[in-house]
mmCIF file of C-alpha atoms and ligand atoms in Angstrom:
data_model
loop_
_atom_site.group_PDB
_atom_site.id
_atom_site.type_symbol
_atom_site.label_atom_id
_atom_site.label_comp_id
_atom_site.label_asym_id
_atom_site.label_seq_id
_atom_site.Cartn_x
_atom_site.Cartn_y
_atom_site.Cartn_z
ATOM 1 C CA MET O 1 0.000 0.000 0.000
ATOM 2 C CA LEU O 2 1.297 3.442 -0.925
ATOM 3 C CA PRO O 3 -1.166 5.542 1.081
ATOM 4 C CA ASN O 4 -0.127 8.917 -0.296
ATOM 5 C CA ILE O 5 -0.309 7.963 -3.960
ATOM 6 C CA HIS O 6 -3.502 6.032 -3.234
ATOM 7 C CA SER O 7 -5.319 9.080 -1.915
ATOM 8 C CA PHE O 8 -3.859 11.668 -4.307
ATOM 9 C CA ASP O 9 -3.798 9.758 -7.590
ATOM 10 C CA PRO O 10 -6.163 6.766 -7.620
ATOM 11 C CA GLU O 11 -5.823 6.361 -11.400
ATOM 12 C CA LEU O 12 -2.060 5.874 -11.209
ATOM 13 C CA TYR O 13 -2.334 3.843 -8.001
ATOM 14 C CA SER O 14 -4.728 1.438 -9.648
ATOM 15 C CA ALA O 15 -2.242 0.644 -12.431
ATOM 16 C CA MET O 16 0.629 0.295 -9.931
ATOM 17 C CA SER O 17 -1.431 -2.015 -7.785
ATOM 18 C CA SER O 18 -2.439 -4.147 -10.775
ATOM 19 C CA GLU O 19 1.201 -4.474 -11.781
ATOM 20 C CA LEU O 20 2.027 -5.780 -8.290
ATOM 21 C CA ASP O 21 -0.785 -8.331 -8.625
ATOM 22 C CA ARG O 22 0.573 -9.356 -12.040
ATOM 23 C CA GLN O 23 4.053 -9.875 -10.571
ATOM 24 C CA ARG O 24 2.632 -11.857 -7.653
ATOM 25 C CA ASN O 25 0.417 -14.100 -9.784
ATOM 26 C CA SER O 26 2.718 -14.905 -12.668
ATOM 27 C CA LEU O 27 5.773 -17.085 -13.137
ATOM 28 C CA GLU O 28 8.487 -14.601 -14.096
ATOM 29 C CA LEU O 29 10.934 -16.294 -16.445
ATOM 30 C CA ILE O 30 12.331 -13.225 -18.239
ATOM 31 C CA ALA O 31 16.075 -13.786 -17.836
ATOM 32 C CA SER O 32 16.888 -10.114 -17.257
ATOM 33 C CA GLU O 33 14.291 -9.475 -14.525
ATOM 34 C CA ASN O 34 14.390 -9.967 -10.779
ATOM 35 C CA PHE O 35 12.627 -8.882 -7.557
ATOM 36 C CA ILE O 36 14.487 -6.300 -5.475
ATOM 37 C CA SER O 37 14.369 -6.289 -1.693
ATOM 38 C CA ILE O 38 12.286 -3.814 0.279
ATOM 39 C CA ARG O 39 15.598 -2.331 1.497
ATOM 40 C CA VAL O 40 16.641 -1.528 -2.085
ATOM 41 C CA MET O 41 13.167 -0.056 -2.707
ATOM 42 C CA GLU O 42 13.470 2.157 0.384
ATOM 43 C CA ALA O 43 16.719 3.689 -0.883
ATOM 44 C CA MET O 44 15.266 4.245 -4.385
ATOM 45 C CA GLY O 45 12.234 6.051 -3.052
ATOM 46 C CA SER O 46 14.127 8.308 -0.656
ATOM 47 C CA TRP O 47 14.947 12.000 -0.240
ATOM 48 C CA LEU O 48 18.335 11.415 -1.864
ATOM 49 C CA ASN O 49 16.441 12.143 -5.086
ATOM 50 C CA ASN O 50 16.492 15.831 -4.082
ATOM 51 C CA LYS O 51 20.230 16.448 -4.345
ATOM 52 C CA TYR O 52 22.381 17.539 -7.270
ATOM 53 C CA SER O 53 25.945 16.257 -7.157
ATOM 54 C CA GLU O 54 27.736 16.545 -10.494
ATOM 55 C CA GLY O 55 31.294 15.351 -10.037
ATOM 56 C CA TYR O 56 32.700 12.652 -7.787
ATOM 57 C CA PRO O 57 33.201 12.258 -4.009
ATOM 58 C CA GLY O 58 35.363 15.164 -2.781
ATOM 59 C CA ARG O 59 35.149 16.964 -6.172
ATOM 60 C CA ARG O 60 31.572 18.221 -6.655
ATOM 61 C CA TYR O 61 30.208 21.166 -8.605
ATOM 62 C CA TYR O 62 27.497 21.848 -5.962
ATOM 63 C CA GLY O 63 27.652 22.436 -2.214
ATOM 64 C CA GLY O 64 26.067 20.285 0.461
ATOM 65 C CA ASN O 65 27.397 16.977 -0.797
ATOM 66 C CA GLN O 66 29.138 15.729 2.365
ATOM 67 C CA TYR O 67 26.636 12.902 2.932
ATOM 68 C CA ILE O 68 26.213 12.085 -0.742
ATOM 69 C CA ASP O 69 30.013 11.667 -0.839
ATOM 70 C CA MET O 70 29.760 9.089 1.953
ATOM 71 C CA ILE O 71 26.996 7.223 0.116
ATOM 72 C CA GLU O 72 28.788 7.160 -3.236
ATOM 73 C CA THR O 73 32.057 6.123 -1.569
ATOM 74 C CA LEU O 74 30.291 3.203 0.127
ATOM 75 C CA ALA O 75 28.849 2.096 -3.227
ATOM 76 C CA ILE O 76 32.259 2.416 -4.942
ATOM 77 C CA GLU O 77 34.164 0.483 -2.272
ATOM 78 C CA ARG O 78 31.552 -2.295 -2.165
ATOM 79 C CA ALA O 79 31.494 -2.640 -5.958
ATOM 80 C CA LYS O 80 35.309 -2.886 -6.052
ATOM 81 C CA LYS O 81 35.333 -5.534 -3.338
ATOM 82 C CA LEU O 82 32.489 -7.557 -4.821
ATOM 83 C CA PHE O 83 34.138 -7.851 -8.243
ATOM 84 C CA ASN O 84 37.794 -7.604 -7.216
ATOM 85 C CA ALA O 85 38.136 -4.431 -9.309
ATOM 86 C CA GLU O 86 40.732 -1.683 -8.955
ATOM 87 C CA HIS O 87 38.261 1.085 -9.859
ATOM 88 C CA ALA O 88 34.476 1.507 -9.907
ATOM 89 C CA ASN O 89 32.229 4.210 -11.322
ATOM 90 C CA VAL O 90 28.718 3.753 -9.898
ATOM 91 C CA GLN O 91 26.997 6.623 -11.734
ATOM 92 C CA PRO O 92 25.830 5.151 -15.083
ATOM 93 C CA HIS O 93 22.059 5.340 -15.351
ATOM 94 C CA ALA O 94 21.678 2.134 -17.372
ATOM 95 C CA GLY O 95 23.593 -0.557 -19.236
ATOM 96 C CA THR O 96 23.643 1.149 -22.627
ATOM 97 C CA GLN O 97 24.863 4.390 -21.000
ATOM 98 C CA ALA O 98 27.638 2.428 -19.258
ATOM 99 C CA ASN O 99 28.693 0.936 -22.598
ATOM 100 C CA MET O 100 28.565 4.374 -24.238
ATOM 101 C CA ALA O 101 30.874 5.811 -21.572
ATOM 102 C CA ALA O 102 33.224 2.810 -21.767
ATOM 103 C CA TYR O 103 33.565 3.141 -25.561
ATOM 104 C CA MET O 104 34.118 6.915 -25.184
ATOM 105 C CA ALA O 105 36.842 6.274 -22.624
ATOM 106 C CA LEU O 106 38.663 3.706 -24.744
ATOM 107 C CA LEU O 107 38.147 4.874 -28.333
ATOM 108 C CA LYS O 108 37.645 7.729 -30.734
ATOM 109 C CA PRO O 109 34.505 7.682 -32.904
ATOM 110 C CA GLY O 110 35.068 5.560 -36.003
ATOM 111 C CA GLN O 111 37.516 3.172 -34.341
ATOM 112 C CA LYS O 112 36.976 -0.561 -34.624
ATOM 113 C CA ILE O 113 35.353 -2.886 -32.073
ATOM 114 C CA LEU O 114 35.224 -6.692 -32.347
ATOM 115 C CA SER O 115 31.946 -8.008 -30.987
ATOM 116 C CA ILE O 116 29.105 -10.445 -31.661
ATOM 117 C CA GLU O 117 25.793 -9.533 -33.313
ATOM 118 C CA LEU O 118 22.457 -9.325 -31.507
ATOM 119 C CA PRO O 119 20.917 -12.389 -33.257
ATOM 120 C CA GLN O 120 23.920 -14.461 -32.127
ATOM 121 C CA GLY O 121 23.449 -13.476 -28.470
ATOM 122 C CA GLY O 122 24.935 -9.954 -28.328
ATOM 123 C CA HIS O 123 23.172 -6.705 -27.414
ATOM 124 C CA LEU O 124 21.916 -3.597 -29.216
ATOM 125 C CA SER O 125 24.744 -1.554 -27.698
ATOM 126 C CA HIS O 126 27.312 -4.035 -29.042
ATOM 127 C CA GLY O 127 27.180 -2.603 -32.553
ATOM 128 C CA SER O 128 23.622 -2.786 -33.819
ATOM 129 C CA PRO O 129 23.160 -0.369 -36.761
ATOM 130 C CA VAL O 130 20.023 1.081 -35.108
ATOM 131 C CA ASN O 131 21.919 1.906 -31.887
ATOM 132 C CA PHE O 132 24.439 4.729 -31.189
ATOM 133 C CA SER O 133 27.176 2.072 -31.027
ATOM 134 C CA GLY O 134 26.727 0.944 -34.619
ATOM 135 C CA MET O 135 26.341 4.560 -35.780
ATOM 136 C CA LEU O 136 29.448 5.975 -34.077
ATOM 137 C CA TYR O 137 31.924 3.085 -34.161
ATOM 138 C CA SER O 138 33.027 0.633 -36.781
ATOM 139 C CA PHE O 139 32.019 -2.867 -35.645
ATOM 140 C CA VAL O 140 33.291 -6.178 -36.926
ATOM 141 C CA PHE O 141 31.713 -9.406 -35.707
ATOM 142 C CA TYR O 142 32.702 -12.948 -34.925
ATOM 143 C CA GLY O 143 29.978 -15.599 -34.912
ATOM 144 C CA LEU O 144 29.130 -18.623 -32.804
ATOM 145 C CA ASP O 145 30.447 -21.979 -33.973
ATOM 146 C CA LYS O 146 27.690 -23.404 -36.207
ATOM 147 C CA GLU O 147 27.924 -26.943 -34.771
ATOM 148 C CA THR O 148 28.309 -26.276 -31.052
ATOM 149 C CA GLU O 149 26.534 -22.873 -30.964
ATOM 150 C CA ARG O 150 29.306 -21.805 -28.587
ATOM 151 C CA ILE O 151 32.045 -19.216 -28.893
ATOM 152 C CA ASP O 152 35.144 -20.656 -30.512
ATOM 153 C CA PRO O 153 38.135 -18.655 -29.234
ATOM 154 C CA ASP O 154 40.314 -19.874 -32.153
ATOM 155 C CA ASN O 155 37.846 -18.340 -34.578
ATOM 156 C CA VAL O 156 37.706 -15.118 -32.509
ATOM 157 C CA ARG O 157 41.520 -14.972 -32.665
ATOM 158 C CA LYS O 158 41.463 -15.456 -36.465
ATOM 159 C CA VAL O 159 38.920 -12.654 -36.962
ATOM 160 C CA ALA O 160 40.853 -10.407 -34.557
ATOM 161 C CA GLU O 161 44.176 -10.979 -36.368
ATOM 162 C CA ARG O 162 42.528 -10.261 -39.716
ATOM 163 C CA GLU O 163 40.491 -7.211 -38.654
ATOM 164 C CA LYS O 164 42.908 -5.644 -36.139
ATOM 165 C CA PRO O 165 40.197 -4.079 -33.917
ATOM 166 C CA ASP O 166 40.986 -1.296 -31.421
ATOM 167 C CA LEU O 167 38.865 -2.978 -28.737
ATOM 168 C CA ILE O 168 37.676 -6.537 -28.120
ATOM 169 C CA LEU O 169 34.317 -6.972 -26.411
ATOM 170 C CA CYS O 170 33.193 -10.070 -24.525
ATOM 171 C CA GLY O 171 29.523 -9.655 -23.635
ATOM 172 C CA TYR O 172 26.164 -11.279 -24.336
ATOM 173 C CA SER O 173 22.493 -10.982 -23.499
ATOM 174 C CA ALA O 174 21.389 -14.404 -24.752
ATOM 175 C CA TYR O 175 24.375 -16.742 -24.425
ATOM 176 C CA PRO O 176 23.717 -19.616 -22.021
ATOM 177 C CA ARG O 177 27.345 -20.703 -21.589
ATOM 178 C CA GLN O 178 30.303 -19.397 -19.567
ATOM 179 C CA PHE O 179 31.792 -16.166 -20.908
ATOM 180 C CA PRO O 180 35.390 -16.857 -22.128
ATOM 181 C CA PHE O 181 37.099 -13.913 -20.387
ATOM 182 C CA GLU O 182 40.526 -15.500 -20.173
ATOM 183 C CA GLU O 183 40.744 -16.347 -23.879
ATOM 184 C CA PHE O 184 39.437 -12.900 -24.907
ATOM 185 C CA GLY O 185 41.949 -11.201 -22.575
ATOM 186 C CA GLU O 186 44.796 -13.173 -24.145
ATOM 187 C CA ILE O 187 43.715 -12.295 -27.696
ATOM 188 C CA ALA O 188 43.306 -8.588 -26.862
ATOM 189 C CA HIS O 189 46.629 -8.370 -25.115
ATOM 190 C CA GLU O 190 48.417 -10.198 -27.964
ATOM 191 C CA LEU O 191 47.063 -7.435 -30.232
ATOM 192 C CA ASP O 192 47.925 -4.820 -27.591
ATOM 193 C CA VAL O 193 44.347 -3.479 -27.374
ATOM 194 C CA PRO O 194 42.027 -3.311 -24.357
ATOM 195 C CA CYS O 195 39.568 -6.085 -23.545
ATOM 196 C CA MET O 196 36.112 -5.043 -22.377
ATOM 197 C CA ALA O 197 33.432 -7.291 -20.867
ATOM 198 C CA ASP O 198 29.711 -6.593 -20.554
ATOM 199 C CA VAL O 199 28.535 -8.885 -17.749
ATOM 200 C CA ALA O 200 25.047 -7.407 -17.272
ATOM 201 C CA HIS O 201 23.341 -10.784 -17.339
ATOM 202 C CA ILE O 202 25.772 -12.716 -15.163
ATOM 203 C CA ALA O 203 26.983 -10.099 -12.631
ATOM 204 C CA GLY O 204 25.111 -11.816 -9.783
ATOM 205 C CA LEU O 205 26.616 -15.168 -10.740
ATOM 206 C CA ILE O 206 30.110 -13.628 -10.634
ATOM 207 C CA ALA O 207 29.408 -11.927 -7.296
ATOM 208 C CA GLY O 208 28.025 -15.210 -5.961
ATOM 209 C CA GLY O 209 31.107 -17.145 -7.095
ATOM 210 C CA VAL O 210 29.402 -19.444 -9.610
ATOM 211 C CA HIS O 211 30.878 -17.839 -12.740
ATOM 212 C CA PRO O 212 34.541 -16.852 -13.317
ATOM 213 C CA ASN O 213 35.427 -13.185 -12.732
ATOM 214 C CA PRO O 214 36.412 -11.061 -15.757
ATOM 215 C CA PHE O 215 39.340 -9.605 -13.766
ATOM 216 C CA PRO O 216 42.281 -9.783 -14.236
ATOM 217 C CA HIS O 217 41.710 -10.860 -17.876
ATOM 218 C CA CYS O 218 39.576 -7.866 -18.915
ATOM 219 C CA ASP O 219 40.478 -4.187 -18.542
ATOM 220 C CA VAL O 220 37.045 -2.558 -18.404
ATOM 221 C CA VAL O 221 33.832 -4.270 -17.277
ATOM 222 C CA THR O 222 30.318 -2.873 -17.541
ATOM 223 C CA THR O 223 27.232 -4.279 -15.910
ATOM 224 C CA THR O 224 23.681 -3.381 -15.097
ATOM 225 C CA THR O 225 22.757 -3.773 -11.443
ATOM 226 C CA HIS O 226 19.212 -5.129 -11.732
ATOM 227 C CA LYS O 227 19.458 -8.558 -13.340
ATOM 228 C CA THR O 228 21.067 -11.506 -11.502
ATOM 229 C CA LEU O 229 22.687 -8.926 -9.184
ATOM 230 C CA ARG O 230 19.175 -8.089 -7.895
ATOM 231 C CA GLY O 231 19.721 -4.372 -7.361
ATOM 232 C CA PRO O 232 18.006 -1.221 -8.616
ATOM 233 C CA LYS O 233 17.709 -0.363 -12.314
ATOM 234 C CA GLY O 234 21.098 1.117 -13.197
ATOM 235 C CA ALA O 235 24.660 0.238 -14.105
ATOM 236 C CA ILE O 236 28.302 0.518 -13.077
ATOM 237 C CA ILE O 237 31.681 0.481 -14.816
ATOM 238 C CA LEU O 238 34.569 -1.412 -13.238
ATOM 239 C CA SER O 239 38.117 -1.118 -14.511
ATOM 240 C CA LYS O 240 41.790 -1.456 -13.924
ATOM 241 C CA GLU O 241 43.310 1.609 -12.287
ATOM 242 C CA ARG O 242 45.040 2.767 -15.468
ATOM 243 C CA TYR O 243 41.649 3.398 -17.122
ATOM 244 C CA ALA O 244 40.053 5.036 -14.050
ATOM 245 C CA GLN O 245 40.424 8.687 -15.025
ATOM 246 C CA ARG O 246 39.287 8.140 -18.604
ATOM 247 C CA ILE O 247 36.215 6.196 -17.424
ATOM 248 C CA ASP O 248 35.227 8.825 -14.886
ATOM 249 C CA LYS O 249 35.579 11.648 -17.432
ATOM 250 C CA ALA O 250 33.558 9.698 -20.008
ATOM 251 C CA VAL O 251 30.663 9.241 -17.540
ATOM 252 C CA PHE O 252 30.728 12.808 -16.238
ATOM 253 C CA PRO O 253 30.941 15.239 -17.995
ATOM 254 C CA GLY O 254 31.297 13.051 -21.106
ATOM 255 C CA SER O 255 27.906 11.399 -21.349
ATOM 256 C CA GLN O 256 25.854 12.151 -18.206
ATOM 257 C CA GLY O 257 24.952 15.085 -15.978
ATOM 258 C CA GLY O 258 23.910 14.804 -12.350
ATOM 259 C CA PRO O 259 24.070 11.311 -10.859
ATOM 260 C CA PHE O 260 20.911 9.704 -9.449
ATOM 261 C CA ASP O 261 21.974 9.677 -5.793
ATOM 262 C CA GLN O 262 18.946 7.658 -4.645
ATOM 263 C CA MET O 263 19.876 4.950 -7.167
ATOM 264 C CA ILE O 264 23.526 4.995 -6.090
ATOM 265 C CA ALA O 265 22.373 4.407 -2.490
ATOM 266 C CA ALA O 266 20.170 1.554 -3.707
ATOM 267 C CA LYS O 267 23.168 0.076 -5.564
ATOM 268 C CA ALA O 268 25.158 0.267 -2.293
ATOM 269 C CA VAL O 269 22.381 -1.656 -0.487
ATOM 270 C CA ALA O 270 22.283 -4.305 -3.226
ATOM 271 C CA PHE O 271 26.084 -4.702 -3.133
ATOM 272 C CA LYS O 272 25.927 -5.268 0.620
ATOM 273 C CA GLU O 273 23.193 -7.864 0.070
ATOM 274 C CA ALA O 274 25.366 -9.566 -2.566
ATOM 275 C CA MET O 275 28.219 -9.823 -0.040
ATOM 276 C CA GLN O 276 26.140 -11.933 2.367
ATOM 277 C CA PRO O 277 26.704 -15.718 2.464
ATOM 278 C CA SER O 278 23.032 -16.191 1.536
ATOM 279 C CA PHE O 279 23.715 -14.545 -1.845
ATOM 280 C CA LYS O 280 26.238 -17.297 -2.674
ATOM 281 C CA GLU O 281 23.475 -19.847 -2.016
ATOM 282 C CA TYR O 282 21.094 -17.788 -4.158
ATOM 283 C CA ALA O 283 23.555 -17.707 -7.086
ATOM 284 C CA LYS O 284 24.151 -21.466 -6.832
ATOM 285 C CA GLN O 285 20.410 -22.107 -6.809
ATOM 286 C CA ILE O 286 19.854 -19.904 -9.898
ATOM 287 C CA VAL O 287 22.179 -22.168 -11.899
ATOM 288 C CA LYS O 288 20.767 -25.405 -10.430
ATOM 289 C CA ASN O 289 17.283 -24.201 -11.334
ATOM 290 C CA ALA O 290 18.294 -23.279 -14.891
ATOM 291 C CA LYS O 291 19.903 -26.699 -15.384
ATOM 292 C CA ALA O 292 16.764 -28.450 -14.077
ATOM 293 C CA LEU O 293 14.533 -26.357 -16.356
ATOM 294 C CA ALA O 294 16.811 -27.084 -19.339
ATOM 295 C CA ALA O 295 16.919 -30.836 -18.734
ATOM 296 C CA ARG O 296 13.137 -31.170 -18.441
ATOM 297 C CA LEU O 297 12.490 -29.010 -21.524
ATOM 298 C CA MET O 298 14.800 -31.268 -23.512
ATOM 299 C CA GLU O 299 12.919 -34.335 -22.217
ATOM 300 C CA HIS O 300 9.814 -32.711 -23.696
ATOM 301 C CA GLY O 301 11.498 -32.417 -27.103
ATOM 302 C CA PHE O 302 12.496 -28.740 -27.043
ATOM 303 C CA ARG O 303 15.836 -27.981 -28.712
ATOM 304 C CA LEU O 304 18.089 -25.807 -26.607
ATOM 305 C CA VAL O 305 20.702 -23.593 -28.225
ATOM 306 C CA SER O 306 24.125 -25.110 -27.354
ATOM 307 C CA GLY O 307 22.304 -28.084 -25.797
ATOM 308 C CA GLY O 308 21.881 -26.654 -22.304
ATOM 309 C CA THR O 309 23.154 -24.000 -19.923
ATOM 310 C CA ASP O 310 25.979 -23.104 -17.508
ATOM 311 C CA THR O 311 24.238 -19.971 -16.281
ATOM 312 C CA HIS O 312 20.815 -18.549 -15.380
ATOM 313 C CA LEU O 313 19.573 -18.620 -18.947
ATOM 314 C CA VAL O 314 18.108 -21.075 -21.418
ATOM 315 C CA LEU O 315 17.598 -20.250 -25.101
ATOM 316 C CA VAL O 316 14.906 -22.435 -26.623
ATOM 317 C CA ASP O 317 14.618 -23.164 -30.347
ATOM 318 C CA LEU O 318 10.880 -23.704 -30.854
ATOM 319 C CA ARG O 319 11.000 -24.987 -34.411
ATOM 320 C CA PRO O 320 10.570 -28.659 -33.408
ATOM 321 C CA LYS O 321 7.301 -27.564 -31.735
ATOM 322 C CA HIS O 322 6.062 -25.715 -34.850
ATOM 323 C CA ILE O 323 5.407 -22.439 -33.049
ATOM 324 C CA THR O 324 7.191 -19.073 -33.371
ATOM 325 C CA GLY O 325 8.698 -17.133 -30.486
ATOM 326 C CA ARG O 326 6.015 -14.475 -30.729
ATOM 327 C CA GLU O 327 3.183 -17.019 -30.651
ATOM 328 C CA ALA O 328 4.765 -18.826 -27.695
ATOM 329 C CA GLU O 329 5.264 -15.558 -25.765
ATOM 330 C CA ILE O 330 1.602 -14.636 -26.296
ATOM 331 C CA ILE O 331 0.180 -18.046 -25.415
ATOM 332 C CA LEU O 332 2.366 -18.369 -22.296
ATOM 333 C CA GLU O 333 1.245 -14.912 -21.174
ATOM 334 C CA LYS O 334 -2.344 -16.190 -21.358
ATOM 335 C CA VAL O 335 -1.520 -18.678 -18.574
ATOM 336 C CA ASP O 336 0.544 -16.106 -16.634
ATOM 337 C CA ILE O 337 3.952 -17.467 -17.555
ATOM 338 C CA SER O 338 6.156 -14.529 -18.494
ATOM 339 C CA VAL O 339 8.917 -15.048 -21.107
ATOM 340 C CA ASN O 340 10.419 -13.087 -23.987
ATOM 341 C CA ARG O 341 10.707 -14.102 -27.617
ATOM 342 C CA ASN O 342 14.293 -14.133 -28.782
ATOM 343 C CA MET O 343 16.283 -14.683 -31.965
ATOM 344 C CA ILE O 344 18.217 -17.928 -32.096
ATOM 345 C CA PRO O 345 21.520 -18.246 -34.019
ATOM 346 C CA GLY O 346 20.773 -18.278 -37.755
ATOM 347 C CA ASP O 347 17.118 -17.464 -37.107
ATOM 348 C CA PRO O 348 15.054 -17.564 -40.329
ATOM 349 C CA GLN O 349 12.378 -15.334 -38.719
ATOM 350 C CA LYS O 350 12.437 -11.537 -38.329
ATOM 351 C CA PRO O 351 13.268 -10.041 -34.873
ATOM 352 C CA TRP O 352 9.586 -9.193 -34.298
ATOM 353 C CA ILE O 353 8.587 -12.865 -34.738
ATOM 354 C CA THR O 354 11.670 -15.016 -33.911
ATOM 355 C CA SER O 355 11.996 -18.801 -33.638
ATOM 356 C CA GLY O 356 12.932 -18.825 -29.972
ATOM 357 C CA ILE O 357 12.162 -17.859 -26.420
ATOM 358 C CA ARG O 358 14.678 -16.936 -23.737
ATOM 359 C CA LEU O 359 14.017 -18.183 -20.217
ATOM 360 C CA GLY O 360 15.856 -17.353 -17.007
ATOM 361 C CA THR O 361 15.647 -18.370 -13.372
ATOM 362 C CA PRO O 362 16.869 -15.349 -11.304
ATOM 363 C CA ALA O 363 13.409 -13.983 -10.426
ATOM 364 C CA LEU O 364 11.772 -17.281 -9.504
ATOM 365 C CA THR O 365 14.846 -18.289 -7.499
ATOM 366 C CA THR O 366 14.382 -15.089 -5.486
ATOM 367 C CA ARG O 367 10.826 -16.286 -4.770
ATOM 368 C CA GLY O 368 12.292 -19.516 -3.364
ATOM 369 C CA LEU O 369 11.496 -21.961 -6.164
ATOM 370 C CA LYS O 370 13.728 -25.008 -6.464
ATOM 371 C CA GLU O 371 14.622 -27.662 -9.067
ATOM 372 C CA ASN O 372 11.380 -29.660 -8.673
ATOM 373 C CA ASP O 373 9.369 -26.463 -9.295
ATOM 374 C CA MET O 374 11.395 -25.804 -12.455
ATOM 375 C CA GLU O 375 10.612 -29.289 -13.751
ATOM 376 C CA TYR O 376 6.937 -28.669 -13.070
ATOM 377 C CA ILE O 377 7.142 -25.303 -14.888
ATOM 378 C CA ALA O 378 8.780 -27.007 -17.897
ATOM 379 C CA ASP O 379 5.816 -29.438 -17.902
ATOM 380 C CA LEU O 380 3.389 -26.481 -17.813
ATOM 381 C CA ILE O 381 5.189 -24.732 -20.680
ATOM 382 C CA ASN O 382 5.059 -27.891 -22.759
ATOM 383 C CA LYS O 383 1.390 -28.465 -21.975
ATOM 384 C CA THR O 384 0.536 -24.846 -22.817
ATOM 385 C CA ILE O 385 2.220 -25.074 -26.204
ATOM 386 C CA ILE O 386 0.647 -28.438 -27.050
ATOM 387 C CA HIS O 387 -2.858 -27.331 -26.000
ATOM 388 C CA ARG O 388 -2.602 -23.760 -27.255
ATOM 389 C CA ASP O 389 -5.980 -23.923 -29.007
ATOM 390 C CA ASP O 390 -7.817 -25.513 -26.094
ATOM 391 C CA ASN O 391 -9.097 -22.763 -23.798
ATOM 392 C CA LYS O 392 -10.321 -25.191 -21.130
ATOM 393 C CA THR O 393 -6.865 -26.735 -20.680
ATOM 394 C CA LEU O 394 -5.300 -23.286 -20.746
ATOM 395 C CA SER O 395 -7.513 -22.032 -17.919
ATOM 396 C CA HIS O 396 -6.654 -25.161 -15.922
ATOM 397 C CA ILE O 397 -2.926 -24.484 -16.445
ATOM 398 C CA LYS O 398 -3.446 -20.885 -15.346
ATOM 399 C CA GLU O 399 -4.969 -22.136 -12.076
ATOM 400 C CA GLU O 400 -1.931 -24.379 -11.551
ATOM 401 C CA VAL O 401 0.337 -21.347 -12.134
ATOM 402 C CA HIS O 402 -1.596 -19.341 -9.532
ATOM 403 C CA GLU O 403 -1.376 -22.219 -7.011
ATOM 404 C CA LEU O 404 2.388 -22.331 -7.375
ATOM 405 C CA CYS O 405 2.643 -18.534 -7.035
ATOM 406 C CA LYS O 406 0.584 -18.636 -3.833
ATOM 407 C CA LEU O 407 3.065 -21.086 -2.288
ATOM 408 C CA HIS O 408 5.834 -18.492 -2.795
ATOM 409 C CA PRO O 409 4.383 -15.104 -1.816
ATOM 410 C CA LEU O 410 6.009 -12.021 -3.305
ATOM 411 C CA TYR O 411 6.377 -8.981 -1.010
ATOM 412 C CA PRO O 412 4.108 -10.322 1.768
ATOM 413 C CA GLU O 413 5.068 -7.202 3.726
ATOM 414 C CA ILE O 414 3.253 -5.013 1.158
ATOM 415 C CA ARG O 415 -0.498 -5.185 1.665
HETATM 416 N N1 LIG L 1 16.796 -5.785 -21.917
HETATM 417 C C1 LIG L 1 17.946 -6.539 -21.483
HETATM 418 C C2 LIG L 1 17.757 -7.992 -21.663
HETATM 419 O O1 LIG L 1 16.631 -8.426 -21.595
HETATM 420 O O2 LIG L 1 18.715 -8.713 -21.845
HETATM 421 C C3 LIG L 1 19.203 -6.093 -22.117
HETATM 422 O O3 LIG L 1 19.229 -4.726 -22.238
#
């Protein structure tokens, strides 16, 4: 209950309240979403919003920043410790802004970046022609190995030696396997160029010790803070000390104005949460859950890109089930299972349609679901797709979804 919004703005409150009900009563399998703690929410909705603090701790362009300095310093020190980084900038507003600042710090417009394309598991900000990255920099791409659907470092090395990029980027938003930081670091350093990683999807797995750390292999690392890391919407840039000044200048004044101090405080809370022993258990459970989901989906005849997962994420090729990604997303939403359609490598469909869906376990793991629940959810997904034209079966499945949600209440402290 938000009593003040409720009484002042019932129209807005009604939509906010319905969204909470939707989150409570659906199985959230969007790989990039999670449920923040009430502590993180408290910091986000606080009076820190009121302050302007362009600059960095101890070097601000406005007065009255003595407490904001303490808050930002806490966030910086925690981020450095969590990821074993020499430097942290906690001001980026979002992942794409973090990548923009990182490119600005490392390159001049027009210089060359080696990356992977969006349909192969990359991200818009990794060189898509409709994004600033593809407009301002010259991107060259390596692809996944066609057989294994995994990254082949020997092929990456070949492309790198041929193309001579000025920066090598290791980052993905739909790659279910371990990120090859060590191999990318070696290739970049052989060419004497920096290696950058975008770990937005797996930051919580790194913090929880179930995925290798990009340091010391990579020089600059960007991540959002709201996916597996379970913090507020936002991002950070971590780097080796020798890039620190360039990164800070590229964030402010290079690409952002005043930092969002309430969000920096919320990041600090989330980093402290991620340092607790319980977060290690959480990260382990995310991966166990994803593996259980993957195994049961394969038993049901779904084809998984790369044949499984090492992370929180499963990329499903729906072609053996004769349904597109868009159709599957819509039909699963009807039974309150939330997923997103996603291109698969070599997808014959357009991005609006796709042949795949991407599933992830971070949000449901936060709600306390375990491997047996994931197997049950895989059964429900299969049943939904098989019986997609049978409304009676679909409404029965929806009831089963609601039963499972009730067993794992979301935000019981919010009435
Ligand atoms: N929207 C995020 C994702 O779903 O992966 C990336 O920006």
